[in-house]
Tab-separated table of C-alpha atoms in Angstrom:
chain	number	residue	atom	x	y	z
A	1	UNK	CA	21.959	-17.895	35.445
A	2	UNK	CA	24.385	-20.404	36.964
A	3	UNK	CA	21.540	-22.925	37.295
A	4	UNK	CA	20.557	-22.426	33.834
A	5	UNK	CA	24.153	-22.911	32.651
A	6	UNK	CA	24.262	-26.234	34.577
A	7	UNK	CA	20.825	-27.511	33.410
A	8	UNK	CA	20.130	-27.463	29.704
A	9	UNK	CA	16.271	-27.657	30.378
A	10	UNK	CA	16.366	-24.657	32.599
A	11	UNK	CA	18.460	-22.754	30.055
A	12	UNK	CA	15.832	-23.550	27.429
A	13	UNK	CA	12.922	-22.462	29.628
A	14	UNK	CA	14.671	-19.212	30.536
A	15	UNK	CA	15.262	-18.524	26.860
A	16	UNK	CA	11.476	-19.167	25.955
A	17	UNK	CA	10.522	-16.740	28.876
A	18	UNK	CA	12.872	-14.044	27.555
A	19	UNK	CA	11.573	-14.512	24.041
A	20	UNK	CA	7.884	-14.283	25.201
A	21	UNK	CA	8.638	-11.093	27.091
A	22	UNK	CA	10.581	-9.496	24.301
A	23	UNK	CA	8.053	-10.310	21.800
A	24	UNK	CA	5.637	-7.800	23.378
A	25	UNK	CA	8.141	-5.062	23.460
A	26	UNK	CA	7.538	-2.283	20.770
A	27	UNK	CA	9.688	-2.687	17.584
A	28	UNK	CA	11.558	0.616	17.745
A	29	UNK	CA	13.635	-0.236	20.965
A	30	UNK	CA	14.159	-4.069	20.318
A	31	UNK	CA	17.311	-3.706	18.135
A	32	UNK	CA	19.058	-1.912	20.923
A	33	UNK	CA	18.261	-4.696	23.422
A	34	UNK	CA	20.646	-6.900	21.225
A	35	UNK	CA	23.456	-5.131	23.233
A	36	UNK	CA	22.372	-6.530	26.597
A	37	UNK	CA	24.074	-9.767	26.157
A	38	UNK	CA	24.870	-12.534	23.680
A	39	UNK	CA	21.833	-14.630	24.435
A	40	UNK	CA	19.434	-11.648	23.902
A	41	UNK	CA	21.296	-10.919	20.568
A	42	UNK	CA	20.808	-14.588	19.564
A	43	UNK	CA	17.155	-14.619	20.520
A	44	UNK	CA	16.090	-11.214	18.792
A	45	UNK	CA	18.084	-12.267	15.644
A	46	UNK	CA	16.399	-15.575	15.235
A	47	UNK	CA	13.836	-15.920	12.388
A	48	UNK	CA	11.264	-17.481	14.704
A	49	UNK	CA	11.433	-14.399	17.122
A	50	UNK	CA	11.078	-11.983	14.171
A	51	UNK	CA	8.001	-13.686	12.970
A	52	UNK	CA	6.497	-13.854	16.513
A	53	UNK	CA	7.142	-10.172	17.086
A	54	UNK	CA	5.686	-9.178	13.888
A	55	UNK	CA	2.497	-11.252	14.669
A	56	UNK	CA	2.290	-9.421	17.961
A	57	UNK	CA	2.889	-6.008	16.735
A	58	UNK	CA	-0.094	-3.547	16.463
A	59	UNK	CA	-1.760	-3.432	12.946
A	60	UNK	CA	-3.394	-0.564	11.186
A	61	UNK	CA	-1.780	1.839	13.750
A	62	UNK	CA	1.028	3.538	11.671
A	63	UNK	CA	0.999	5.223	8.232
A	64	UNK	CA	3.658	5.570	5.703
A	65	UNK	CA	3.622	8.505	3.354
A	66	UNK	CA	5.587	9.299	0.268
A	67	UNK	CA	5.868	13.027	0.320
A	68	UNK	CA	7.155	15.169	-2.498
A	69	UNK	CA	7.678	18.735	-2.616
A	70	UNK	CA	6.081	20.507	-5.718
A	71	UNK	CA	8.447	21.321	-8.493
A	72	UNK	CA	9.970	24.805	-8.329
A	73	UNK	CA	11.516	26.821	-11.407
A	74	UNK	CA	15.098	25.311	-11.840
A	75	UNK	CA	14.879	22.966	-8.973
A	76	UNK	CA	14.501	19.137	-8.495
A	77	UNK	CA	11.557	17.530	-6.971
A	78	UNK	CA	12.500	16.489	-3.385
A	79	UNK	CA	10.967	13.275	-2.029
A	80	UNK	CA	10.808	11.775	1.317
A	81	UNK	CA	9.177	8.898	3.448
A	82	UNK	CA	7.309	9.859	6.535
A	83	UNK	CA	5.974	7.739	9.206
A	84	UNK	CA	3.152	8.744	11.536
A	85	UNK	CA	0.722	7.111	13.934
A	86	UNK	CA	-2.840	7.085	12.462
A	87	UNK	CA	-4.192	8.960	15.529
A	88	UNK	CA	-1.632	11.783	15.190
A	89	UNK	CA	-2.272	12.049	11.464
A	90	UNK	CA	-5.991	12.272	11.833
A	91	UNK	CA	-5.667	14.878	14.534
A	92	UNK	CA	-3.117	16.938	12.614
A	93	UNK	CA	-2.057	16.022	9.169
A	94	UNK	CA	0.195	18.952	8.534
A	95	UNK	CA	2.320	18.524	11.571
A	96	UNK	CA	2.484	14.664	11.081
A	97	UNK	CA	3.826	15.368	7.446
A	98	UNK	CA	6.300	17.895	8.516
A	99	UNK	CA	7.749	15.941	11.511
A	100	UNK	CA	11.502	15.522	11.056
A	101	UNK	CA	12.102	12.657	13.506
A	102	UNK	CA	10.139	10.069	11.351
A	103	UNK	CA	11.424	11.360	7.937
A	104	UNK	CA	13.625	9.415	5.569
A	105	UNK	CA	15.070	10.784	2.387
A	106	UNK	CA	14.399	9.154	-1.077
A	107	UNK	CA	16.099	9.640	-4.415
A	108	UNK	CA	14.286	11.692	-7.099
A	109	UNK	CA	13.920	8.485	-9.211
A	110	UNK	CA	12.518	6.412	-6.474
A	111	UNK	CA	8.956	5.264	-6.280
A	112	UNK	CA	7.374	3.460	-3.406
A	113	UNK	CA	5.501	0.418	-4.891
A	114	UNK	CA	4.092	-0.931	-1.591
A	115	UNK	CA	4.615	-1.904	2.009
A	116	UNK	CA	4.245	-5.223	3.770
A	117	UNK	CA	5.348	-6.585	7.235
A	118	UNK	CA	7.523	-3.486	7.775
A	119	UNK	CA	9.325	-3.730	4.467
A	120	UNK	CA	8.986	-0.964	1.852
A	121	UNK	CA	9.519	-1.853	-1.816
A	122	UNK	CA	11.180	0.910	-3.651
A	123	UNK	CA	11.376	1.263	-7.286
A	124	UNK	CA	14.344	3.013	-9.008
A	125	UNK	CA	13.060	4.159	-12.334
A	126	UNK	CA	15.125	5.448	-15.350
A	127	UNK	CA	12.987	6.936	-18.104
A	128	UNK	CA	14.288	6.988	-21.709
A	129	UNK	CA	13.768	10.458	-23.231
A	130	UNK	CA	12.743	9.375	-26.670
A	131	UNK	CA	10.207	6.665	-26.096
A	132	UNK	CA	7.823	5.262	-23.775
A	133	UNK	CA	10.292	2.930	-22.357
A	134	UNK	CA	11.916	2.852	-18.871
A	135	UNK	CA	14.213	0.597	-16.922
A	136	UNK	CA	13.350	-0.402	-13.353
A	137	UNK	CA	15.210	-1.814	-10.425
A	138	UNK	CA	13.445	-2.661	-7.164
A	139	UNK	CA	14.825	-3.099	-3.638
A	140	UNK	CA	13.450	-3.843	-0.246
A	141	UNK	CA	14.023	-1.411	2.677
A	142	UNK	CA	13.227	-1.590	6.358
A	143	UNK	CA	13.236	1.961	7.728
A	144	UNK	CA	13.326	0.728	11.374
A	145	UNK	CA	16.483	-1.430	11.002
A	146	UNK	CA	18.123	0.155	8.091
A	147	UNK	CA	18.077	-2.956	6.205
A	148	UNK	CA	18.438	-2.544	2.336
A	149	UNK	CA	18.482	-5.459	-0.079
A	150	UNK	CA	20.472	-5.715	-3.310
A	151	UNK	CA	18.719	-4.489	-6.368
A	152	UNK	CA	16.627	-6.808	-8.540
A	153	UNK	CA	17.993	-7.307	-12.105
A	154	UNK	CA	16.844	-4.500	-14.386
A	155	UNK	CA	13.305	-4.870	-15.874
A	156	UNK	CA	12.666	-2.914	-19.139
A	157	UNK	CA	9.058	-1.918	-19.340
A	158	UNK	CA	6.511	0.220	-21.016
A	159	UNK	CA	6.052	3.539	-18.802
A	160	UNK	CA	2.291	2.643	-18.578
A	161	UNK	CA	2.979	0.027	-15.784
A	162	UNK	CA	1.689	-0.612	-12.379
A	163	UNK	CA	3.224	-2.141	-9.411
A	164	UNK	CA	2.473	-4.397	-6.576
A	165	UNK	CA	4.187	-5.739	-3.550
A	166	UNK	CA	3.216	-8.421	-1.145
A	167	UNK	CA	4.197	-11.658	0.864
A	168	UNK	CA	3.621	-15.188	-0.066
A	169	UNK	CA	3.459	-17.000	3.258
A	170	UNK	CA	3.571	-20.503	1.730
A	171	UNK	CA	7.219	-19.963	0.476
A	172	UNK	CA	8.103	-17.305	2.929
A	173	UNK	CA	8.961	-15.001	-0.109
A	174	UNK	CA	8.404	-11.329	-0.743
A	175	UNK	CA	7.292	-10.696	-4.292
A	176	UNK	CA	7.003	-7.525	-6.474
A	177	UNK	CA	4.649	-7.740	-9.485
A	178	UNK	CA	4.956	-5.406	-12.430
A	179	UNK	CA	1.868	-5.384	-14.808
A	180	UNK	CA	2.632	-4.001	-18.302
A	181	UNK	CA	0.417	-3.498	-21.221
A	182	UNK	CA	1.508	-3.173	-24.818
A	183	UNK	CA	-0.059	-1.336	-27.714
A	184	UNK	CA	-2.222	-4.304	-28.844
A	185	UNK	CA	-3.875	-4.531	-25.415
A	186	UNK	CA	-1.988	-7.586	-24.225
A	187	UNK	CA	-1.094	-7.443	-20.551
A	188	UNK	CA	1.866	-9.175	-18.977
A	189	UNK	CA	2.829	-9.600	-15.416
A	190	UNK	CA	6.496	-9.779	-14.397
A	191	UNK	CA	6.968	-11.313	-10.951
A	192	UNK	CA	10.128	-11.184	-8.927
A	193	UNK	CA	10.700	-13.371	-5.906
A	194	UNK	CA	13.252	-11.757	-3.423
A	195	UNK	CA	13.783	-15.378	-1.968
A	196	UNK	CA	14.638	-16.946	-5.346
A	197	UNK	CA	16.318	-13.889	-6.826
A	198	UNK	CA	14.508	-14.330	-10.235
A	199	UNK	CA	11.943	-12.944	-12.572
A	200	UNK	CA	8.971	-14.775	-13.934
A	201	UNK	CA	6.761	-13.814	-16.684
A	202	UNK	CA	3.009	-14.387	-16.721
A	203	UNK	CA	1.123	-13.712	-19.946
A	204	UNK	CA	-2.358	-12.636	-21.001
A	205	UNK	CA	-3.772	-10.878	-17.925
A	206	UNK	CA	-7.417	-10.188	-18.459
A	207	UNK	CA	-7.524	-6.512	-18.340
A	208	UNK	CA	-5.726	-3.147	-18.755
A	209	UNK	CA	-5.050	-1.401	-15.413
A	210	UNK	CA	-5.981	2.142	-14.824
A	211	UNK	CA	-3.293	4.636	-15.255
A	212	UNK	CA	-3.566	6.383	-11.941
A	213	UNK	CA	-0.423	7.776	-10.150
A	214	UNK	CA	-1.164	5.714	-7.143
A	215	UNK	CA	-2.669	2.595	-8.664
A	216	UNK	CA	-0.490	0.203	-6.839
A	217	UNK	CA	-1.680	-3.323	-6.269
A	218	UNK	CA	-3.538	-3.611	-2.993
A	219	UNK	CA	-2.230	-6.501	-0.915
A	220	UNK	CA	-4.880	-8.547	0.965
A	221	UNK	CA	-5.235	-12.292	1.734
A	222	UNK	CA	-1.943	-13.279	-0.174
A	223	UNK	CA	-3.194	-11.397	-3.304
A	224	UNK	CA	-2.461	-8.202	-5.100
A	225	UNK	CA	-5.596	-6.418	-6.490
A	226	UNK	CA	-6.021	-3.829	-9.120
A	227	UNK	CA	-8.976	-2.205	-10.840
A	228	UNK	CA	-8.855	-2.797	-14.601
A	229	UNK	CA	-10.812	-2.605	-17.921
A	230	UNK	CA	-11.785	-5.584	-19.957
A	231	UNK	CA	-10.993	-5.283	-23.674
A	232	UNK	CA	-10.327	-1.583	-23.913
A	233	UNK	CA	-9.032	-1.841	-27.562
A	234	UNK	CA	-5.380	-1.218	-26.984
A	235	UNK	CA	-3.197	0.089	-24.002
A	236	UNK	CA	-5.039	3.517	-24.220
A	237	UNK	CA	-8.661	4.440	-23.445
A	238	UNK	CA	-11.039	7.386	-22.963
A	239	UNK	CA	-13.198	7.035	-19.809
A	240	UNK	CA	-16.128	8.479	-21.791
A	241	UNK	CA	-16.073	5.262	-23.786
A	242	UNK	CA	-15.873	3.003	-20.815
A	243	UNK	CA	-19.053	0.879	-19.930
A	244	UNK	CA	-19.906	-0.738	-16.634
A	245	UNK	CA	-19.377	-4.438	-18.019
A	246	UNK	CA	-15.829	-3.531	-18.748
A	247	UNK	CA	-14.867	-2.789	-15.251
A	248	UNK	CA	-13.433	-5.572	-12.929
A	249	UNK	CA	-10.906	-6.220	-10.252
A	250	UNK	CA	-7.701	-8.268	-11.256
A	251	UNK	CA	-6.527	-10.389	-8.335
A	252	UNK	CA	-3.186	-11.981	-8.540
A	253	UNK	CA	-2.298	-14.825	-6.259
A	254	UNK	CA	1.282	-14.638	-5.016
A	255	UNK	CA	1.372	-18.347	-4.033
A	256	UNK	CA	0.463	-19.702	-7.389
A	257	UNK	CA	1.327	-16.762	-9.519
A	258	UNK	CA	-2.096	-16.955	-11.106
A	259	UNK	CA	-4.773	-14.402	-11.511
A	260	UNK	CA	-8.490	-14.246	-11.536
A	261	UNK	CA	-11.332	-11.673	-11.698
A	262	UNK	CA	-13.447	-10.317	-9.083
A	263	UNK	CA	-16.735	-8.865	-9.975
A	264	UNK	CA	-17.793	-5.278	-8.703
A	265	UNK	CA	-20.764	-4.938	-6.318
A	266	UNK	CA	-24.105	-5.804	-8.100
A	267	UNK	CA	-25.693	-2.690	-6.738
A	268	UNK	CA	-23.650	-0.395	-9.094
A	269	UNK	CA	-26.125	0.354	-11.840
A	270	UNK	CA	-24.076	2.907	-13.854
A	271	UNK	CA	-20.584	4.077	-14.636
A	272	UNK	CA	-19.116	6.537	-12.309
A	273	UNK	CA	-18.037	9.990	-13.541
A	274	UNK	CA	-14.297	9.309	-12.730
A	275	UNK	CA	-12.200	6.332	-12.274
A	276	UNK	CA	-13.132	4.265	-9.195
A	277	UNK	CA	-10.615	3.708	-6.455
A	278	UNK	CA	-9.697	0.489	-4.611
A	279	UNK	CA	-8.509	0.461	-0.864
A	280	UNK	CA	-7.605	-1.949	1.895
A	281	UNK	CA	-7.950	-1.521	5.588
A	282	UNK	CA	-7.961	-4.086	8.338
A	283	UNK	CA	-8.007	-7.095	5.925
A	284	UNK	CA	-11.025	-5.700	4.048
A	285	UNK	CA	-11.296	-4.571	0.339
A	286	UNK	CA	-13.055	-1.329	-0.439
A	287	UNK	CA	-14.199	0.256	-3.536
A	288	UNK	CA	-14.936	4.037	-3.831
A	289	UNK	CA	-16.633	5.751	-6.541
A	290	UNK	CA	-18.883	8.865	-7.275
A	291	UNK	CA	-22.548	8.844	-8.466
A	292	UNK	CA	-23.462	11.222	-11.044
A	293	UNK	CA	-20.714	13.463	-9.846
A	294	UNK	CA	-23.007	14.510	-6.873
A	295	UNK	CA	-22.395	11.701	-4.299
A	296	UNK	CA	-19.602	9.715	-2.761
A	297	UNK	CA	-20.287	5.926	-2.385
A	298	UNK	CA	-18.144	3.291	-0.446
A	299	UNK	CA	-18.559	-0.377	-0.531
A	300	UNK	CA	-16.863	-3.027	1.612
A	301	UNK	CA	-16.133	-6.599	0.814
A	302	UNK	CA	-16.686	-8.118	4.205
A	303	UNK	CA	-15.256	-11.614	3.254
A	304	UNK	CA	-12.299	-11.166	0.691
A	305	UNK	CA	-12.963	-13.226	-2.452
A	306	UNK	CA	-16.796	-13.559	-1.768
A	307	UNK	CA	-18.277	-11.317	-4.411
A	308	UNK	CA	-21.747	-11.801	-2.614
A	309	UNK	CA	-20.328	-10.040	0.586
A	310	UNK	CA	-20.049	-6.657	-1.093
A	311	UNK	CA	-21.849	-4.143	1.251
A	312	UNK	CA	-22.567	-0.510	0.640
A	313	UNK	CA	-21.124	1.450	3.639
A	314	UNK	CA	-22.224	4.867	2.753
A	315	UNK	CA	-23.635	7.254	0.238
A	316	UNK	CA	-23.026	11.014	0.857
A	317	UNK	CA	-23.432	14.145	-1.189
A	318	UNK	CA	-20.520	16.215	-2.394
A	319	UNK	CA	-22.373	19.115	-1.003
A	320	UNK	CA	-22.074	17.818	2.577
A	321	UNK	CA	-18.509	16.907	2.063
A	322	UNK	CA	-17.662	20.309	0.571
A	323	UNK	CA	-15.975	19.020	-2.506
A	324	UNK	CA	-16.708	19.524	-6.242
A	325	UNK	CA	-14.760	16.646	-7.404
A	326	UNK	CA	-13.971	13.155	-6.033
A	327	UNK	CA	-10.535	11.876	-5.202
A	328	UNK	CA	-10.734	9.187	-2.541
A	329	UNK	CA	-7.175	8.661	-0.953
A	330	UNK	CA	-7.307	6.523	2.204
A	331	UNK	CA	-9.602	4.575	4.624
A	332	UNK	CA	-9.170	4.531	8.494
A	333	UNK	CA	-10.636	2.868	11.418
A	334	UNK	CA	-12.389	-0.112	9.914
A	335	UNK	CA	-14.015	1.812	7.171
A	336	UNK	CA	-15.308	4.529	9.476
A	337	UNK	CA	-13.117	7.462	8.313
A	338	UNK	CA	-12.512	8.324	4.786
A	339	UNK	CA	-9.733	10.818	3.435
A	340	UNK	CA	-10.540	12.661	0.273
A	341	UNK	CA	-8.867	15.325	-1.852
A	342	UNK	CA	-10.673	18.682	-1.805
A	343	UNK	CA	-11.078	21.408	-4.171
A	344	UNK	CA	-7.354	21.452	-4.997
A	345	UNK	CA	-4.596	18.860	-4.583
A	346	UNK	CA	-3.324	20.262	-1.203
A	347	UNK	CA	-6.617	20.194	0.614
A	348	UNK	CA	-7.570	17.219	2.567
A	349	UNK	CA	-11.272	16.204	3.624
A	350	UNK	CA	-11.895	13.776	6.444
A	351	UNK	CA	-15.262	12.251	6.787
A	352	UNK	CA	-16.258	10.273	9.803
A	353	UNK	CA	-19.338	8.212	9.158
A	354	UNK	CA	-19.991	7.520	12.781
A	355	UNK	CA	-21.019	11.114	13.514
A	356	UNK	CA	-21.335	12.332	9.967
A	357	UNK	CA	-18.603	14.913	10.636
A	358	UNK	CA	-16.362	16.529	8.081
A	359	UNK	CA	-12.944	18.082	8.747
A	360	UNK	CA	-11.119	20.002	6.235
A	361	UNK	CA	-7.198	20.510	6.307
A	362	UNK	CA	-5.333	22.856	3.999
A	363	UNK	CA	-1.816	21.695	3.242
A	364	UNK	CA	-1.050	24.342	0.593
A	365	UNK	CA	1.512	25.997	2.938
A	366	UNK	CA	3.489	22.742	2.722
A	367	UNK	CA	3.607	22.878	-1.057
A	368	UNK	CA	3.562	19.196	-1.283
A	369	UNK	CA	1.584	16.154	-2.177
A	370	UNK	CA	1.609	12.520	-0.703
A	371	UNK	CA	0.529	9.016	-1.117
A	372	UNK	CA	-0.410	6.991	1.898
A	373	UNK	CA	0.358	3.382	2.819
A	374	UNK	CA	-0.517	1.151	5.773
A	375	UNK	CA	2.602	0.353	7.571
A	376	UNK	CA	3.730	-1.854	10.670
A	377	UNK	CA	7.191	-1.538	12.382
A	378	UNK	CA	8.937	-4.836	12.333
A	379	UNK	CA	12.428	-6.431	12.546
A	380	UNK	CA	12.005	-8.400	9.199
A	381	UNK	CA	15.151	-8.508	7.183
A	382	UNK	CA	14.664	-11.251	4.381
A	383	UNK	CA	17.673	-12.948	2.807
């Protein structure tokens, strides 16, 4: 250390060696290493180290769940956020969801709109009792470091809205997008940049988005993606009236704040019985739907943005899965394991296409429901 103090080049080399070693340390203990000495604190706090560490952190290894206790008579709905390794959750979902050591409380009005690079985007929603209008504030939260950003300015919106959260690498900016339809069928996107601290309005998106509880925008390749309907005659629709040519994917580019349409797989020859579902795992986009209310079908876009790269991964009967209705929820292990909702909302079904196995888990005793997100532990704390 004395030599390093006397020779700037040696000091720089020592700093680079320490940074290289620390960048491979798992994220959870790294904040405590700031206490070792001033130089380590300086290294770990530097934005370059934060990005290097994030780049080397394991991906697709941790799940983030928003977990809510079912409403009881006279009581408030309790919400929390739970972190679990993918391996632990697949082996024992109930224990993973009930684990106290990785649980964080959420407010009743909070809604998780996405997770990216270790940051969780939380929407605080205030509903107006006499109309279909709500006020929304967003904040960023890093569960590992405890970082919480200031709230965005209030956004007043139609309650039939959908959120998306992602990262624009070109401007080093995290953005939240709120997509809002009106009664005439016009769809507007409101984009907030946490770097710039301002809202931007993008008019005339090409489709109404599905009104699913968990229809958050799926972040992949610098874009947010939703399933939507082309020209549904207003902001309300009946699925029985939907035709195949109305279905599309709306892809919103966070770099240019522009949008485009992505076509569904050419192999889909008729409308599904229920709303299809989008999913992302390992930088691949998936489309999940039923066929004649008897089979579950999964498609994978091997090269994001290339509509000719859609490939059908599987087609399997409801009978084999032991389900009567289809509610796809999550995808694991590079499209090999699918989590579906079973006969009731507290039953989970895991299908592994590698060995054609089915595992059923009953979460009824937990009296709760959840939504899953891919998550990575990180040191990211944006300005």
